[in-house]
Amino acid sequence: MTDRVTQSYLSDEGVHGAMGRLDLPPCFEANYGHRLVGRPFFLQDSVAHEIAADVLALFDLLSTLPARFFGGSFTRYAAALGIPPEEAALMSADRPPRHGRADLYRVGDRFRLLELNAGAHLGGVDLGELARVMQETPDFKPFAQAHGLGHHNPIEKLLDAVGRDRTIAFLEEGGMLARFAKGFASIQEACAHHGVDVLLGELHELTVREGHLHLRGTKLDVAVRYFSAKQAVGYADVLTKGHKTELYTPLSSYYYDNKSTLALLSERREELTDAEKALVDKLLPWTRYLKDVPRDQVRADRENLIVKSAGEFAAKGVHPGWLVTDREWAALLDEVEGDAYVVQERVRPTPDEVPGDDRPWLTTWGWFVTDAGFAGMSIRAMPFEDGAVVSYAGNPLTRVSGLLTY
């Protein structure tokens, strides 16, 4: 089902070329300009907030799992999720802020959850800048005004959550700051546009003085975490001694963004309340720990299943069964046996249209949320023929766009 604004846009050839004439910020242009979808996306504001509320409710439900199913033992919970003990040792039992990005497919007039990324180490947080620029573009502005379009910017919401009057650094490790230099420059540029100058650095550059982390001599009030729990293990002493600097989000976010949590919810659905069952049924496809499903069943239903590494990101360890042969599928199952993987029901999204392109497009809607609610969108899309994993970092054929709400 196509919403009225999308239909109006697709019917108005006068605005179709606007995406090619955007006056983008230079760092954003360098990172994304060559990989833009040839159209914006649209959504009712009420729907954006409704799904965000569902995502936050799901986060709240996930936060009850250690007490509900593991007697309050985070050691047992971490083991069930496949989190190594040395990483779990760095994680507090305190619930982290509800900050993350839920990736969903649109199926008709519904949205179905693929995964929940609960932490600050998220790509696409600067894509709200694309929607902002679109609204200011002369070719598009009359259309935006006629339909009462607005946008929500994930960068603004992140800065609000972290605190704009503090000294902030975005921290990576392992050379990732250089590897994704264009992306971090775009994020830094977007923060500056909204009045906040942020620092960029890696864990090995940190020192500790009087309980605060310092980056190249500058005392940090808050460090926005882009490094992983695995990377943090080698810097446990520094992070522990620098406890006066807030880590946003803390490493305990890994308790809730691991894909195994979705398998746990799906598998133990009958132990939930009626309201919780309704929430799970609304959002979550059938998901299980791969080790708990009979191998013959997974092999036989290859075309309707996708296998995912429980703790990876950026499309690593994601294997759609419908894109491989029976022999390749069997070999994959042998290869990952014993590792932390989940198997999930295939979600068949409604195709999207792009003007001037006859191919059906596959779109991932990335709902950003904070404790305050809906925090903007990361739109990633590509033609169906280009694969099944829509990831900007993990699939070079993936493109991006902005969301405008009405």
mmCIF file of N, CA and C in Angstrom, residues 84-192:
data_model
loop_
_atom_site.group_PDB
_atom_site.id
_atom_site.type_symbol
_atom_site.label_atom_id
_atom_site.label_comp_id
_atom_site.label_asym_id
_atom_site.label_seq_id
_atom_site.Cartn_x
_atom_site.Cartn_y
_atom_site.Cartn_z
ATOM 1 N N PRO A 84 31.407 -13.717 25.581
ATOM 2 C CA PRO A 84 32.552 -14.283 26.298
ATOM 3 C C PRO A 84 32.684 -13.697 27.708
ATOM 4 N N PRO A 85 33.130 -14.492 28.680
ATOM 5 C CA PRO A 85 33.234 -14.020 30.072
ATOM 6 C C PRO A 85 34.078 -12.760 30.231
ATOM 7 N N GLU A 86 35.179 -12.662 29.456
ATOM 8 C CA GLU A 86 36.041 -11.493 29.605
ATOM 9 C C GLU A 86 35.349 -10.212 29.141
ATOM 10 N N GLU A 87 34.412 -10.339 28.214
ATOM 11 C CA GLU A 87 33.627 -9.174 27.786
ATOM 12 C C GLU A 87 32.509 -8.888 28.784
ATOM 13 N N ALA A 88 31.837 -9.927 29.235
ATOM 14 C CA ALA A 88 30.757 -9.758 30.207
ATOM 15 C C ALA A 88 31.272 -9.115 31.500
ATOM 16 N N ALA A 89 32.541 -9.361 31.840
ATOM 17 C CA ALA A 89 33.110 -8.787 33.065
ATOM 18 C C ALA A 89 33.152 -7.266 33.023
ATOM 19 N N LEU A 90 33.097 -6.679 31.823
ATOM 20 C CA LEU A 90 33.137 -5.227 31.683
ATOM 21 C C LEU A 90 31.750 -4.595 31.730
ATOM 22 N N MET A 91 30.710 -5.433 31.806
ATOM 23 C CA MET A 91 29.349 -4.934 31.669
ATOM 24 C C MET A 91 28.646 -4.870 33.015
ATOM 25 N N SER A 92 28.070 -3.726 33.285
ATOM 26 C CA SER A 92 27.317 -3.533 34.514
ATOM 27 C C SER A 92 25.947 -4.191 34.381
ATOM 28 N N ALA A 93 25.353 -4.543 35.518
ATOM 29 C CA ALA A 93 23.982 -5.063 35.516
ATOM 30 C C ALA A 93 22.957 -3.942 35.395
ATOM 31 N N ASP A 94 23.401 -2.694 35.512
ATOM 32 C CA ASP A 94 22.473 -1.564 35.399
ATOM 33 C C ASP A 94 21.955 -1.453 33.970
ATOM 34 N N ARG A 95 20.678 -1.144 33.837
ATOM 35 C CA ARG A 95 20.115 -1.015 32.506
ATOM 36 C C ARG A 95 20.659 0.233 31.822
ATOM 37 N N PRO A 96 21.122 0.114 30.591
ATOM 38 C CA PRO A 96 21.666 1.279 29.877
ATOM 39 C C PRO A 96 20.541 2.178 29.380
ATOM 40 N N PRO A 97 20.868 3.392 28.935
ATOM 41 C CA PRO A 97 19.856 4.234 28.296
ATOM 42 C C PRO A 97 19.273 3.518 27.079
ATOM 43 N N ARG A 98 18.015 3.799 26.812
ATOM 44 C CA ARG A 98 17.373 3.181 25.646
ATOM 45 C C ARG A 98 17.741 3.997 24.409
ATOM 46 N N HIS A 99 18.884 3.680 23.868
ATOM 47 C CA HIS A 99 19.348 4.354 22.670
ATOM 48 C C HIS A 99 19.745 3.301 21.659
ATOM 49 N N GLY A 100 19.236 3.424 20.440
ATOM 50 C CA GLY A 100 19.595 2.441 19.443
ATOM 51 C C GLY A 100 18.884 2.668 18.128
ATOM 52 N N ARG A 101 19.002 1.671 17.267
ATOM 53 C CA ARG A 101 18.350 1.708 15.960
ATOM 54 C C ARG A 101 17.753 0.337 15.681
ATOM 55 N N ALA A 102 16.455 0.337 15.462
ATOM 56 C CA ALA A 102 15.766 -0.888 15.088
ATOM 57 C C ALA A 102 15.621 -0.926 13.578
ATOM 58 N N ASP A 103 16.081 -1.988 12.947
ATOM 59 C CA ASP A 103 15.985 -2.134 11.498
ATOM 60 C C ASP A 103 14.755 -2.970 11.153
ATOM 61 N N LEU A 104 13.878 -2.396 10.322
ATOM 62 C CA LEU A 104 12.616 -3.036 9.990
ATOM 63 C C LEU A 104 12.366 -3.019 8.488
ATOM 64 N N TYR A 105 11.559 -3.963 8.030
ATOM 65 C CA TYR A 105 11.029 -3.972 6.671
ATOM 66 C C TYR A 105 9.551 -3.569 6.725
ATOM 67 N N ARG A 106 9.126 -2.865 5.698
ATOM 68 C CA ARG A 106 7.699 -2.562 5.554
ATOM 69 C C ARG A 106 7.032 -3.706 4.783
ATOM 70 N N VAL A 107 5.994 -4.260 5.383
ATOM 71 C CA VAL A 107 5.221 -5.326 4.756
ATOM 72 C C VAL A 107 3.775 -4.848 4.690
ATOM 73 N N GLY A 108 3.373 -4.330 3.532
ATOM 74 C CA GLY A 108 2.048 -3.708 3.421
ATOM 75 C C GLY A 108 1.983 -2.486 4.291
ATOM 76 N N ASP A 109 1.037 -2.450 5.223
ATOM 77 C CA ASP A 109 0.929 -1.309 6.130
ATOM 78 C C ASP A 109 1.502 -1.630 7.509
ATOM 79 N N ARG A 110 2.321 -2.689 7.607
ATOM 80 C CA ARG A 110 2.960 -3.076 8.862
ATOM 81 C C ARG A 110 4.474 -2.962 8.727
ATOM 82 N N PHE A 111 5.160 -3.022 9.864
ATOM 83 C CA PHE A 111 6.617 -3.060 9.872
ATOM 84 C C PHE A 111 7.062 -4.252 10.710
ATOM 85 N N ARG A 112 8.058 -4.986 10.199
ATOM 86 C CA ARG A 112 8.550 -6.184 10.867
ATOM 87 C C ARG A 112 10.021 -6.011 11.204
ATOM 88 N N LEU A 113 10.379 -6.397 12.411
ATOM 89 C CA LEU A 113 11.724 -6.178 12.942
ATOM 90 C C LEU A 113 12.713 -7.214 12.416
ATOM 91 N N LEU A 114 13.852 -6.741 11.938
ATOM 92 C CA LEU A 114 14.952 -7.618 11.550
ATOM 93 C C LEU A 114 15.946 -7.775 12.694
ATOM 94 N N GLU A 115 16.314 -6.654 13.295
ATOM 95 C CA GLU A 115 17.221 -6.691 14.439
ATOM 96 C C GLU A 115 17.144 -5.382 15.197
ATOM 97 N N LEU A 116 17.555 -5.432 16.452
ATOM 98 C CA LEU A 116 17.579 -4.262 17.320
ATOM 99 C C LEU A 116 19.018 -3.984 17.702
ATOM 100 N N ASN A 117 19.517 -2.827 17.296
ATOM 101 C CA ASN A 117 20.887 -2.412 17.608
ATOM 102 C C ASN A 117 20.823 -1.430 18.774
ATOM 103 N N ALA A 118 21.117 -1.911 19.971
ATOM 104 C CA ALA A 118 20.914 -1.105 21.175
ATOM 105 C C ALA A 118 22.243 -0.563 21.678
ATOM 106 N N GLY A 119 22.673 0.540 21.106
ATOM 107 C CA GLY A 119 23.923 1.144 21.546
ATOM 108 C C GLY A 119 24.213 2.378 20.737
ATOM 109 N N ALA A 120 25.332 3.019 21.013
ATOM 110 C CA ALA A 120 25.684 4.236 20.290
ATOM 111 C C ALA A 120 26.507 3.948 19.045
ATOM 112 N N HIS A 121 27.018 2.717 18.910
ATOM 113 C CA HIS A 121 27.914 2.374 17.794
ATOM 114 C C HIS A 121 27.082 2.067 16.544
ATOM 115 N N LEU A 122 26.401 3.084 16.041
ATOM 116 C CA LEU A 122 25.432 2.895 14.967
ATOM 117 C C LEU A 122 25.759 3.774 13.775
ATOM 118 N N GLY A 123 25.663 3.191 12.576
ATOM 119 C CA GLY A 123 25.829 3.977 11.374
ATOM 120 C C GLY A 123 24.544 4.706 11.004
ATOM 121 N N GLY A 124 24.693 5.736 10.189
ATOM 122 C CA GLY A 124 23.532 6.444 9.660
ATOM 123 C C GLY A 124 22.955 7.512 10.544
ATOM 124 N N VAL A 125 23.626 7.813 11.665
ATOM 125 C CA VAL A 125 23.067 8.808 12.576
ATOM 126 C C VAL A 125 23.054 10.197 11.948
ATOM 127 N N ASP A 126 23.866 10.402 10.906
ATOM 128 C CA ASP A 126 23.922 11.706 10.239
ATOM 129 C C ASP A 126 22.972 11.824 9.051
ATOM 130 N N LEU A 127 22.158 10.784 8.776
ATOM 131 C CA LEU A 127 21.293 10.826 7.596
ATOM 132 C C LEU A 127 20.128 11.795 7.739
ATOM 133 N N GLY A 128 19.858 12.241 8.961
ATOM 134 C CA GLY A 128 18.853 13.284 9.127
ATOM 135 C C GLY A 128 19.234 14.568 8.419
ATOM 136 N N GLU A 129 20.528 14.763 8.169
ATOM 137 C CA GLU A 129 20.980 15.950 7.448
ATOM 138 C C GLU A 129 20.461 15.956 6.012
ATOM 139 N N LEU A 130 20.284 14.781 5.442
ATOM 140 C CA LEU A 130 19.775 14.694 4.078
ATOM 141 C C LEU A 130 18.334 15.198 4.008
ATOM 142 N N ALA A 131 17.521 14.793 4.973
ATOM 143 C CA ALA A 131 16.140 15.279 5.015
ATOM 144 C C ALA A 131 16.091 16.784 5.242
ATOM 145 N N ARG A 132 16.992 17.270 6.117
ATOM 146 C CA ARG A 132 17.033 18.717 6.381
ATOM 147 C C ARG A 132 17.359 19.490 5.114
ATOM 148 N N VAL A 133 18.351 19.039 4.378
ATOM 149 C CA VAL A 133 18.748 19.736 3.159
ATOM 150 C C VAL A 133 17.641 19.671 2.111
ATOM 151 N N MET A 134 16.960 18.532 2.020
ATOM 152 C CA MET A 134 15.874 18.411 1.042
ATOM 153 C C MET A 134 14.802 19.461 1.269
ATOM 154 N N GLN A 135 14.451 19.673 2.538
ATOM 155 C CA GLN A 135 13.411 20.653 2.847
ATOM 156 C C GLN A 135 13.815 22.069 2.451
ATOM 157 N N GLU A 136 15.127 22.313 2.380
ATOM 158 C CA GLU A 136 15.620 23.655 2.060
ATOM 159 C C GLU A 136 15.921 23.831 0.576
ATOM 160 N N THR A 137 15.794 22.755 -0.216
ATOM 161 C CA THR A 137 16.133 22.801 -1.642
ATOM 162 C C THR A 137 15.018 23.481 -2.434
ATOM 163 N N PRO A 138 15.324 24.517 -3.206
ATOM 164 C CA PRO A 138 14.283 25.254 -3.939
ATOM 165 C C PRO A 138 13.400 24.360 -4.809
ATOM 166 N N ASP A 139 13.975 23.345 -5.459
ATOM 167 C CA ASP A 139 13.191 22.461 -6.327
ATOM 168 C C ASP A 139 12.153 21.658 -5.558
ATOM 169 N N PHE A 140 12.429 21.420 -4.280
ATOM 170 C CA PHE A 140 11.585 20.520 -3.501
ATOM 171 C C PHE A 140 10.750 21.241 -2.446
ATOM 172 N N LYS A 141 11.182 22.432 -2.065
ATOM 173 C CA LYS A 141 10.548 23.136 -0.956
ATOM 174 C C LYS A 141 9.039 23.332 -1.142
ATOM 175 N N PRO A 142 8.561 23.726 -2.328
ATOM 176 C CA PRO A 142 7.100 23.887 -2.487
ATOM 177 C C PRO A 142 6.333 22.593 -2.235
ATOM 178 N N PHE A 143 6.880 21.462 -2.682
ATOM 179 C CA PHE A 143 6.237 20.169 -2.440
ATOM 180 C C PHE A 143 6.207 19.882 -0.934
ATOM 181 N N ALA A 144 7.324 20.126 -0.260
ATOM 182 C CA ALA A 144 7.395 19.880 1.185
ATOM 183 C C ALA A 144 6.388 20.735 1.941
ATOM 184 N N GLN A 145 6.276 21.992 1.564
ATOM 185 C CA GLN A 145 5.337 22.885 2.241
ATOM 186 C C GLN A 145 3.895 22.497 1.961
ATOM 187 N N ALA A 146 3.602 22.108 0.713
ATOM 188 C CA ALA A 146 2.236 21.740 0.346
ATOM 189 C C ALA A 146 1.738 20.524 1.117
ATOM 190 N N HIS A 147 2.662 19.646 1.485
ATOM 191 C CA HIS A 147 2.273 18.423 2.191
ATOM 192 C C HIS A 147 2.607 18.468 3.682
ATOM 193 N N GLY A 148 3.048 19.622 4.166
ATOM 194 C CA GLY A 148 3.340 19.764 5.590
ATOM 195 C C GLY A 148 4.439 18.845 6.074
ATOM 196 N N LEU A 149 5.495 18.704 5.281
ATOM 197 C CA LEU A 149 6.557 17.758 5.612
ATOM 198 C C LEU A 149 7.541 18.331 6.625
ATOM 199 N N GLY A 150 8.014 17.471 7.499
ATOM 200 C CA GLY A 150 9.057 17.819 8.459
ATOM 201 C C GLY A 150 10.022 16.654 8.592
ATOM 202 N N HIS A 151 10.959 16.754 9.512
ATOM 203 C CA HIS A 151 11.887 15.646 9.708
ATOM 204 C C HIS A 151 12.361 15.608 11.153
ATOM 205 N N HIS A 152 12.893 14.468 11.548
ATOM 206 C CA HIS A 152 13.492 14.258 12.865
ATOM 207 C C HIS A 152 14.950 13.884 12.633
ATOM 208 N N ASN A 153 15.848 14.553 13.332
ATOM 209 C CA ASN A 153 17.271 14.395 13.053
ATOM 210 C C ASN A 153 17.964 13.583 14.158
ATOM 211 N N PRO A 154 18.473 12.384 13.835
ATOM 212 C CA PRO A 154 19.127 11.559 14.861
ATOM 213 C C PRO A 154 20.311 12.240 15.541
ATOM 214 N N ILE A 155 21.040 13.085 14.813
ATOM 215 C CA ILE A 155 22.174 13.795 15.422
ATOM 216 C C ILE A 155 21.688 14.710 16.545
ATOM 217 N N GLU A 156 20.640 15.463 16.278
ATOM 218 C CA GLU A 156 20.097 16.353 17.311
ATOM 219 C C GLU A 156 19.656 15.566 18.538
ATOM 220 N N LYS A 157 18.974 14.438 18.312
ATOM 221 C CA LYS A 157 18.473 13.639 19.429
ATOM 222 C C LYS A 157 19.623 13.019 20.219
ATOM 223 N N LEU A 158 20.686 12.610 19.512
ATOM 224 C CA LEU A 158 21.847 12.059 20.206
ATOM 225 C C LEU A 158 22.508 13.126 21.070
ATOM 226 N N LEU A 159 22.681 14.313 20.518
ATOM 227 C CA LEU A 159 23.304 15.402 21.287
ATOM 228 C C LEU A 159 22.446 15.789 22.484
ATOM 229 N N ASP A 160 21.133 15.775 22.309
ATOM 230 C CA ASP A 160 20.244 16.063 23.438
ATOM 231 C C ASP A 160 20.409 15.024 24.540
ATOM 232 N N ALA A 161 20.528 13.747 24.131
ATOM 233 C CA ALA A 161 20.650 12.671 25.111
ATOM 234 C C ALA A 161 21.990 12.717 25.840
ATOM 235 N N VAL A 162 23.041 13.067 25.114
ATOM 236 C CA VAL A 162 24.384 13.083 25.698
ATOM 237 C C VAL A 162 24.611 14.339 26.536
ATOM 238 N N GLY A 163 24.058 15.471 26.083
ATOM 239 C CA GLY A 163 24.261 16.746 26.778
ATOM 240 C C GLY A 163 25.138 17.668 25.966
ATOM 241 N N ARG A 164 24.541 18.700 25.405
ATOM 242 C CA ARG A 164 25.244 19.555 24.462
ATOM 243 C C ARG A 164 26.340 20.419 25.096
ATOM 244 N N ASP A 165 26.260 20.657 26.394
ATOM 245 C CA ASP A 165 27.216 21.557 27.039
ATOM 246 C C ASP A 165 28.411 20.810 27.629
ATOM 247 N N ARG A 166 28.640 19.592 27.195
ATOM 248 C CA ARG A 166 29.718 18.781 27.738
ATOM 249 C C ARG A 166 30.810 18.571 26.676
ATOM 250 N N THR A 167 31.979 18.165 27.118
ATOM 251 C CA THR A 167 33.059 17.824 26.190
ATOM 252 C C THR A 167 32.873 16.384 25.754
ATOM 253 N N ILE A 168 32.618 16.208 24.454
ATOM 254 C CA ILE A 168 32.205 14.915 23.910
ATOM 255 C C ILE A 168 33.249 14.401 22.927
ATOM 256 N N ALA A 169 33.535 13.116 23.030
ATOM 257 C CA ALA A 169 34.381 12.453 22.032
ATOM 258 C C ALA A 169 33.670 11.213 21.520
ATOM 259 N N PHE A 170 33.772 10.981 20.228
ATOM 260 C CA PHE A 170 33.330 9.731 19.626
ATOM 261 C C PHE A 170 34.565 8.836 19.540
ATOM 262 N N LEU A 171 34.489 7.662 20.175
ATOM 263 C CA LEU A 171 35.660 6.796 20.300
ATOM 264 C C LEU A 171 35.503 5.496 19.519
ATOM 265 N N GLU A 172 36.549 5.141 18.786
ATOM 266 C CA GLU A 172 36.652 3.882 18.061
ATOM 267 C C GLU A 172 37.904 3.152 18.531
ATOM 268 N N GLU A 173 38.279 2.104 17.805
ATOM 269 C CA GLU A 173 39.530 1.397 18.102
ATOM 270 C C GLU A 173 39.859 0.495 16.909
ATOM 271 N N GLY A 174 41.111 0.079 16.861
ATOM 272 C CA GLY A 174 41.535 -0.879 15.858
ATOM 273 C C GLY A 174 41.669 -0.310 14.461
ATOM 274 N N GLY A 175 41.946 1.000 14.353
ATOM 275 C CA GLY A 175 42.077 1.611 13.047
ATOM 276 C C GLY A 175 40.758 1.916 12.360
ATOM 277 N N MET A 176 39.637 1.699 13.056
ATOM 278 C CA MET A 176 38.326 1.921 12.455
ATOM 279 C C MET A 176 38.049 3.398 12.185
ATOM 280 N N LEU A 177 38.670 4.274 12.966
ATOM 281 C CA LEU A 177 38.467 5.709 12.740
ATOM 282 C C LEU A 177 39.026 6.108 11.369
ATOM 283 N N ALA A 178 40.144 5.526 10.991
ATOM 284 C CA ALA A 178 40.708 5.791 9.668
ATOM 285 C C ALA A 178 39.934 5.066 8.582
ATOM 286 N N ARG A 179 39.539 3.833 8.862
ATOM 287 C CA ARG A 179 38.806 3.049 7.866
ATOM 288 C C ARG A 179 37.488 3.730 7.494
ATOM 289 N N PHE A 180 36.805 4.291 8.493
ATOM 290 C CA PHE A 180 35.525 4.958 8.253
ATOM 291 C C PHE A 180 35.656 6.473 8.419
ATOM 292 N N ALA A 181 36.792 7.001 7.964
ATOM 293 C CA ALA A 181 37.099 8.419 8.158
ATOM 294 C C ALA A 181 36.030 9.330 7.567
ATOM 295 N N LYS A 182 35.535 9.006 6.381
ATOM 296 C CA LYS A 182 34.530 9.863 5.750
ATOM 297 C C LYS A 182 33.237 9.874 6.556
ATOM 298 N N GLY A 183 32.870 8.720 7.088
ATOM 299 C CA GLY A 183 31.654 8.647 7.885
ATOM 300 C C GLY A 183 31.758 9.441 9.169
ATOM 301 N N PHE A 184 32.894 9.317 9.853
ATOM 302 C CA PHE A 184 33.061 10.073 11.094
ATOM 303 C C PHE A 184 33.192 11.569 10.828
ATOM 304 N N ALA A 185 33.807 11.942 9.711
ATOM 305 C CA ALA A 185 33.886 13.368 9.362
ATOM 306 C C ALA A 185 32.489 13.931 9.115
ATOM 307 N N SER A 186 31.610 13.132 8.507
ATOM 308 C CA SER A 186 30.241 13.573 8.274
ATOM 309 C C SER A 186 29.482 13.744 9.583
ATOM 310 N N ILE A 187 29.674 12.808 10.511
ATOM 311 C CA ILE A 187 29.031 12.925 11.823
ATOM 312 C C ILE A 187 29.542 14.158 12.558
ATOM 313 N N GLN A 188 30.859 14.362 12.542
ATOM 314 C CA GLN A 188 31.461 15.523 13.200
ATOM 315 C C GLN A 188 30.932 16.815 12.594
ATOM 316 N N GLU A 189 30.804 16.849 11.279
ATOM 317 C CA GLU A 189 30.275 18.009 10.569
ATOM 318 C C GLU A 189 28.831 18.285 10.973
ATOM 319 N N ALA A 190 28.019 17.225 11.065
ATOM 320 C CA ALA A 190 26.620 17.395 11.447
ATOM 321 C C ALA A 190 26.492 17.918 12.872
ATOM 322 N N CYS A 191 27.315 17.400 13.776
ATOM 323 C CA CYS A 191 27.295 17.903 15.157
ATOM 324 C C CYS A 191 27.649 19.389 15.194
ATOM 325 N N ALA A 192 28.656 19.780 14.424
ATOM 326 C CA ALA A 192 29.059 21.190 14.390
ATOM 327 C C ALA A 192 27.940 22.066 13.851
#
